[in-house]
Coordinates of C-alpha atoms and ligand atoms in Angstrom, one line a residue:
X1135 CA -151.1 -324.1 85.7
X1136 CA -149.1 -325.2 89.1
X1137 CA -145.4 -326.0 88.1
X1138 CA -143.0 -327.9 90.3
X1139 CA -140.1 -326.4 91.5
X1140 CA -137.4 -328.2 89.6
X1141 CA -134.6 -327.9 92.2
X1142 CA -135.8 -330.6 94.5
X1143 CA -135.0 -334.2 95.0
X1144 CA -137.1 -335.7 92.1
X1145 CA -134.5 -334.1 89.7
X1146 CA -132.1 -335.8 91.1
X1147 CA -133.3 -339.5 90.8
X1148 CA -133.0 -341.1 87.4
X1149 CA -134.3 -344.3 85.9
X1150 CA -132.2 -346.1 83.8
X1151 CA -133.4 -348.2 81.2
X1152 CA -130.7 -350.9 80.2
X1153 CA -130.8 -352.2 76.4
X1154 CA -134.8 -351.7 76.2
X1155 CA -135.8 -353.4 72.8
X1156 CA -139.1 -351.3 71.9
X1157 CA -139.2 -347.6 71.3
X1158 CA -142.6 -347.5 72.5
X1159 CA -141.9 -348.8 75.9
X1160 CA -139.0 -345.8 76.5
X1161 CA -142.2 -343.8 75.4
X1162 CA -144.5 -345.0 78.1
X1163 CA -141.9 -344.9 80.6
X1164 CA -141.6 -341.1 80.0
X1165 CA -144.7 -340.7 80.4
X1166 CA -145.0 -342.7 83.9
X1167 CA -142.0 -340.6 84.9
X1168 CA -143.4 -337.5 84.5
X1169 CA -147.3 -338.2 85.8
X1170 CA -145.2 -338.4 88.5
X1171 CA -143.2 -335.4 88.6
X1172 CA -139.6 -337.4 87.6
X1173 CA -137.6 -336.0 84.9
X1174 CA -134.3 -338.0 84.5
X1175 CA -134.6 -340.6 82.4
X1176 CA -131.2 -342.6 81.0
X1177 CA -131.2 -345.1 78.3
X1178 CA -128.4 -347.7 78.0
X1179 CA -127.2 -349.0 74.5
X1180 CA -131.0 -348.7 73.4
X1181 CA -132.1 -351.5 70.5
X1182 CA -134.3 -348.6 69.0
X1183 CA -133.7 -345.0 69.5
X1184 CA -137.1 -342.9 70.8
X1185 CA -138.9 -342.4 67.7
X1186 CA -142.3 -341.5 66.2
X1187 CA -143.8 -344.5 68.2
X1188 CA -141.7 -343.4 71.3
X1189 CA -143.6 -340.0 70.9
X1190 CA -146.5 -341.2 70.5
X1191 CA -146.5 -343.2 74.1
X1192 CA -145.1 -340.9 76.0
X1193 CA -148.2 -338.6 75.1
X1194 CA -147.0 -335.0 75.9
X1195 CA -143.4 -336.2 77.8
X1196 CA -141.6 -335.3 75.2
X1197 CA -139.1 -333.1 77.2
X1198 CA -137.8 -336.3 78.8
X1199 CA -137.2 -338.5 75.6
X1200 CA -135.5 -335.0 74.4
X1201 CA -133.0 -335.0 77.4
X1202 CA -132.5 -338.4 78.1
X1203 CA -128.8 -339.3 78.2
X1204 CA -128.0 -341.9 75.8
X1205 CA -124.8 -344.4 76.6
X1206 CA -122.7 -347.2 75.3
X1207 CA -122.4 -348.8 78.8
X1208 CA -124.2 -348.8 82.2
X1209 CA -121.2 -347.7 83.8
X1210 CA -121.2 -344.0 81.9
X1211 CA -125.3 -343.8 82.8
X1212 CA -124.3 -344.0 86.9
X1213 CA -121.2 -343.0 87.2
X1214 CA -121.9 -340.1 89.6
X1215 CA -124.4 -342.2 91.6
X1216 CA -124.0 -342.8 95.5
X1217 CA -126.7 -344.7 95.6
X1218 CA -127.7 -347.8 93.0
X1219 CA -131.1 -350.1 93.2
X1220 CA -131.6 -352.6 90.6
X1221 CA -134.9 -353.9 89.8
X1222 CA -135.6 -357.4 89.8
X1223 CA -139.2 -359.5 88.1
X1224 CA -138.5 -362.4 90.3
X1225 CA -137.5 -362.4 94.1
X1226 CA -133.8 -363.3 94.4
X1227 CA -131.9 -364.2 97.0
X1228 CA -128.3 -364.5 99.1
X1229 CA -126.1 -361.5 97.8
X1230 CA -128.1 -358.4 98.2
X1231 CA -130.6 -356.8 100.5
X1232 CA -134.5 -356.9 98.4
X1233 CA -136.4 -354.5 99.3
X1234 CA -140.1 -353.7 98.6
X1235 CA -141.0 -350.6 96.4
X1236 CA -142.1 -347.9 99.5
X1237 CA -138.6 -348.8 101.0
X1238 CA -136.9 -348.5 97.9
X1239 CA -138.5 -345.5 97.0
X1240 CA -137.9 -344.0 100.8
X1241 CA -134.1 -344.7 100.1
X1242 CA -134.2 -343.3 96.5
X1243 CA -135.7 -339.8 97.8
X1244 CA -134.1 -339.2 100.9
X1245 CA -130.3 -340.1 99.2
X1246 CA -131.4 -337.7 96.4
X1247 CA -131.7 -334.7 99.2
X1248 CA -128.0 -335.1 99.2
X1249 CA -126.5 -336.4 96.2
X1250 CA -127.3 -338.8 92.4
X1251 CA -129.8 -341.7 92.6
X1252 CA -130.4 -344.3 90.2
X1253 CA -133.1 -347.3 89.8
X1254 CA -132.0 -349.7 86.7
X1255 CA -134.5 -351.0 85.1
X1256 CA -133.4 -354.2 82.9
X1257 CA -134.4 -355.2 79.2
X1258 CA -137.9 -357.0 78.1
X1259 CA -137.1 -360.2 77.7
X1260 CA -134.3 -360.5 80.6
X1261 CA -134.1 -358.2 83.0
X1262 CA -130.7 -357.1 84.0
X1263 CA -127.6 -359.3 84.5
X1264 CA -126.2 -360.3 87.3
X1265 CA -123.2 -358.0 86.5
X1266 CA -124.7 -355.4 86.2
X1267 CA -126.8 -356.1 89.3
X1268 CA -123.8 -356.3 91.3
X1269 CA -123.2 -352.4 90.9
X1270 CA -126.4 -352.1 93.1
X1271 CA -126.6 -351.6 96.6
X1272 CA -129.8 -353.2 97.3
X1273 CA -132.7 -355.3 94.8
X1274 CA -136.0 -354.3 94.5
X1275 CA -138.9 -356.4 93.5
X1276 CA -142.2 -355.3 92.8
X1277 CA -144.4 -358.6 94.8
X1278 CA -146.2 -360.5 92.1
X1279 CA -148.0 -363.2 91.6
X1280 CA -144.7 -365.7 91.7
X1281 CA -146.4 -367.7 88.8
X1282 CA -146.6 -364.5 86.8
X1283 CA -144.3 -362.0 88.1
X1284 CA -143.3 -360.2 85.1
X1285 CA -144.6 -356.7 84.6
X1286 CA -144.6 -354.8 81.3
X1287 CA -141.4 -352.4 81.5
X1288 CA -143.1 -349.3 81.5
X1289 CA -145.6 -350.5 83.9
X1290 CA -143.0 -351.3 86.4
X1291 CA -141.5 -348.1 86.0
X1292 CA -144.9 -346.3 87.1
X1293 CA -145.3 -348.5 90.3
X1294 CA -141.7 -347.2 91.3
X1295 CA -142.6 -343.7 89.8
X1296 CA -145.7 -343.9 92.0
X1297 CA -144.3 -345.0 95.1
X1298 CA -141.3 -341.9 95.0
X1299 CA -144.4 -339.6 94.4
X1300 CA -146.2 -341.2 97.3
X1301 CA -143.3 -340.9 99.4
X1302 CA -142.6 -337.3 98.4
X1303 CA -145.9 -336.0 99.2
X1304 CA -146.5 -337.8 102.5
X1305 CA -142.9 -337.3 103.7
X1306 CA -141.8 -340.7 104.9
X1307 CA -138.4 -339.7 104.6
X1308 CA -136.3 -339.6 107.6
X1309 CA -132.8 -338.6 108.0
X1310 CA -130.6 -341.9 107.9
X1311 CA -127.0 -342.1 109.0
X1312 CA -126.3 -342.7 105.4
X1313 CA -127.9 -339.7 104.3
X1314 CA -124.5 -337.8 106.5
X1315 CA -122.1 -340.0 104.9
X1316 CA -120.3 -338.6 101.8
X1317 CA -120.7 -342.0 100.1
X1318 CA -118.3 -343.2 97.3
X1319 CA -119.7 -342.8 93.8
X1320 CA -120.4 -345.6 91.5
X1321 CA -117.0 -344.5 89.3
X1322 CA -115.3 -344.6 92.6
X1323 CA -115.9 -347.8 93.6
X1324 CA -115.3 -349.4 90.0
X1325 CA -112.0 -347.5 90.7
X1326 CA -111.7 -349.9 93.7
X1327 CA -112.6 -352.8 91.8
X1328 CA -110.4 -352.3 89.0
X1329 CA -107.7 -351.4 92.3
X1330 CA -108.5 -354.9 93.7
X1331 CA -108.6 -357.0 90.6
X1332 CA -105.4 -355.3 89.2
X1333 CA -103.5 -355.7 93.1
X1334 CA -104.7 -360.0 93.0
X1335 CA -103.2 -360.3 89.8
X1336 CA -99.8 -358.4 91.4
X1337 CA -99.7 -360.4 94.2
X1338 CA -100.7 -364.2 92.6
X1339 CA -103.7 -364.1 94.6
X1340 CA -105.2 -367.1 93.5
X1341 CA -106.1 -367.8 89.6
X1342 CA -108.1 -365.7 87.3
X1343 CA -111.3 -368.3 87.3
X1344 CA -111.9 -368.1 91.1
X1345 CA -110.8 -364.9 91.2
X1346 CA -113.6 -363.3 89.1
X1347 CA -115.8 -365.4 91.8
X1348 CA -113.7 -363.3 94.5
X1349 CA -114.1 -359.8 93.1
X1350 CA -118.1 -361.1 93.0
X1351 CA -118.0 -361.2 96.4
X1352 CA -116.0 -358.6 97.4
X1353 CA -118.6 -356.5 95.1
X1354 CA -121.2 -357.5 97.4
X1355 CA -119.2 -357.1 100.4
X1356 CA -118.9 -353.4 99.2
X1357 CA -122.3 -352.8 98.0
X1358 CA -123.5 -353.6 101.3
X1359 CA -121.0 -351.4 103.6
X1360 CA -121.5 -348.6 101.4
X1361 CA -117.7 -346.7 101.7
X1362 CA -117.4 -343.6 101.5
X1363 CA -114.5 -341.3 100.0
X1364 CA -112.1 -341.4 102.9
X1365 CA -112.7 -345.3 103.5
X1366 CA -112.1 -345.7 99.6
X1367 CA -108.7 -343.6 99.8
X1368 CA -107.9 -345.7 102.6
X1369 CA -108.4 -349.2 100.9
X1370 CA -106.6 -347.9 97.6
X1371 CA -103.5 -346.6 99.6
X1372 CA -103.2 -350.0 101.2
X1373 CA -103.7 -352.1 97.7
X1374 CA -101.0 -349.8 96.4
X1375 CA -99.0 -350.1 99.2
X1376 CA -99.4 -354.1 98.6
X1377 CA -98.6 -353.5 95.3
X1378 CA -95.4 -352.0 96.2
X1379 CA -96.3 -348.9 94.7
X1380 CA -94.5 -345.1 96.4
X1381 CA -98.4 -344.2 96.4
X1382 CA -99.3 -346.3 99.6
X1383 CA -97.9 -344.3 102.0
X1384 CA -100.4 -344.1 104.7
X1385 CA -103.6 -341.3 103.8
X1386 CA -104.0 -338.8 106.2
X1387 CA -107.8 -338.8 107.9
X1388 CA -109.8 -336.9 109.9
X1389 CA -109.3 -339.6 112.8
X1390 CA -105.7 -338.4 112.3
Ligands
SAH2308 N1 -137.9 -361.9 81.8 C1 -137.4 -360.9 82.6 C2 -138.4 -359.8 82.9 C3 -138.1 -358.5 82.5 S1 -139.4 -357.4 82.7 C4 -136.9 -361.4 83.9 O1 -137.3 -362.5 84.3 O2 -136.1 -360.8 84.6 C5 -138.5 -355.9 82.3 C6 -138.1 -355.1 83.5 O3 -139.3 -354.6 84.2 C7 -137.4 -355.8 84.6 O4 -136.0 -355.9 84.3 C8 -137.6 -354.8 85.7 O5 -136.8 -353.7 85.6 C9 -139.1 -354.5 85.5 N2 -140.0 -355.4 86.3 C10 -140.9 -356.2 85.7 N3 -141.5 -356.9 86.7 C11 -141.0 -356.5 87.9 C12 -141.3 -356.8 89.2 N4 -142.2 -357.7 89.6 N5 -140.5 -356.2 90.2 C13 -139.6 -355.3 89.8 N6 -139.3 -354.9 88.6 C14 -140.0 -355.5 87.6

């Protein structure tokens, strides 16, 4: 029988499935996963732990129900993720950057060459919130019918599965500037958040209500520049320097 070489860029993506109600659904996801050669699969505060019904979808991908990680919170599931891509059942719009499932699936294979990828996918009945959104870098939406756009969980999860294993095997990846940049993780920049929103309150920068509307935006403003490490070291040596903290002398760079 041919086996994959594990060490490539598939092991490096994972789907994340946040609060999924049914057991059987985690199942069939598994098993989308690994028709298409993806092996890291993530389940967030899950309302049923994979059991005999889980098993019994996932047909033979047991292995991944075995390994997947199991957290209380979305943050622990991406923490070492550069790059984030939410999935989305209707077409939103404004704040982030939608992109269609061969893009999506371009971004997710080539960023995995060099680092942790993720693709959330939300729960059954609502998808994920718009917190937990904003840790994305970009939206992807599978194009429906608007009047029905809702696809079965699982069955989302093998159109995305499908389009990395398109990708993969026709090579449509090409280098991207990103791809050089050592990119912040997600832990990193919730360090910056938590930085930001702790340095507003410091200063008296406006009130709490409008300021969760601020850290919103500047959420977005970050998804969508996409620091990396030195640029994040940068920004947290000026907030503690704001601050009035000894920490925010000046960083050293490589510019330097
Ligand atoms: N009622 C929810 C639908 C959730 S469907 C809502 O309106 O948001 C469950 C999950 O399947 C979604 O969170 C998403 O991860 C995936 N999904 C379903 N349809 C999709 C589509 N058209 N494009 C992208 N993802 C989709």
């Amino acid at each position: 029988m041919m086996t994959e070489n594990p060490d490539n860029a598939l092991a490096r993506i994972r789907f994340v499935l946040v609060e999924p109600t049914l057991s059987g659904n985690i199942g069939a996801v598994a098993r989308a996963m690994k028709t298409m050669g993806l092996s890291r699969m993530e389940l967030v505060a899950p309302k049923q732990l994979p059991d005999a019904e889980a098993l019994a979808r996932a047909c033979g991908a047991d292995d991944l129900l075995q390994h997947a990680g199991i957290h209380a919170e979305l943050p622990e599931a991406i923490a070492e993720c550069r790059l984030v891509i939410g999935t989305s059942a209707r077409r939103r719009t404004l704040d982030w950057d939608t992109l269609e499932p061969p893009e999506a699936a371009r971004r997710l294979l080539a960023e995995a060459a060099v680092g942790e990828v993720a693709l959330l996918l939300g729960r059954e009945s609502s998808g994920l919130s718009n917190a937990e959104l904003a840790r994305c870098q970009f939206l992807v939406h599978i194009p429906t019918n608007p009047d029905f756009s809702s696809l079965n969980l699982a069955a989302a999860a093998q159109v995305f599965a499908y389009e990395i294993r398109r990708c993969r095997r026709e090579d449509l990846t090409e280098p991207s500037h990103d791809i050089q940049r050592d990119l912040a993780t997600a832990q990193e920049l919730e360090g910056l958040h938590g930085h930001l929103a702790d340095t507003l309150r410091d200063i008296g920068f406006g009130d709490p209500d409008s300021s969760k509307k601020l850290l919103l935006r500047l959420r977005h403003l970050f998804n969508r520049a996409r620091p990396d490490r030195v640029e994040i070291n940068i920004l947290r040596g000026i907030l503690s320097a704001a601050q009035g903290r000894k920490g925010g002398k000046r960083p050293t760079t490589s510019a330097d």
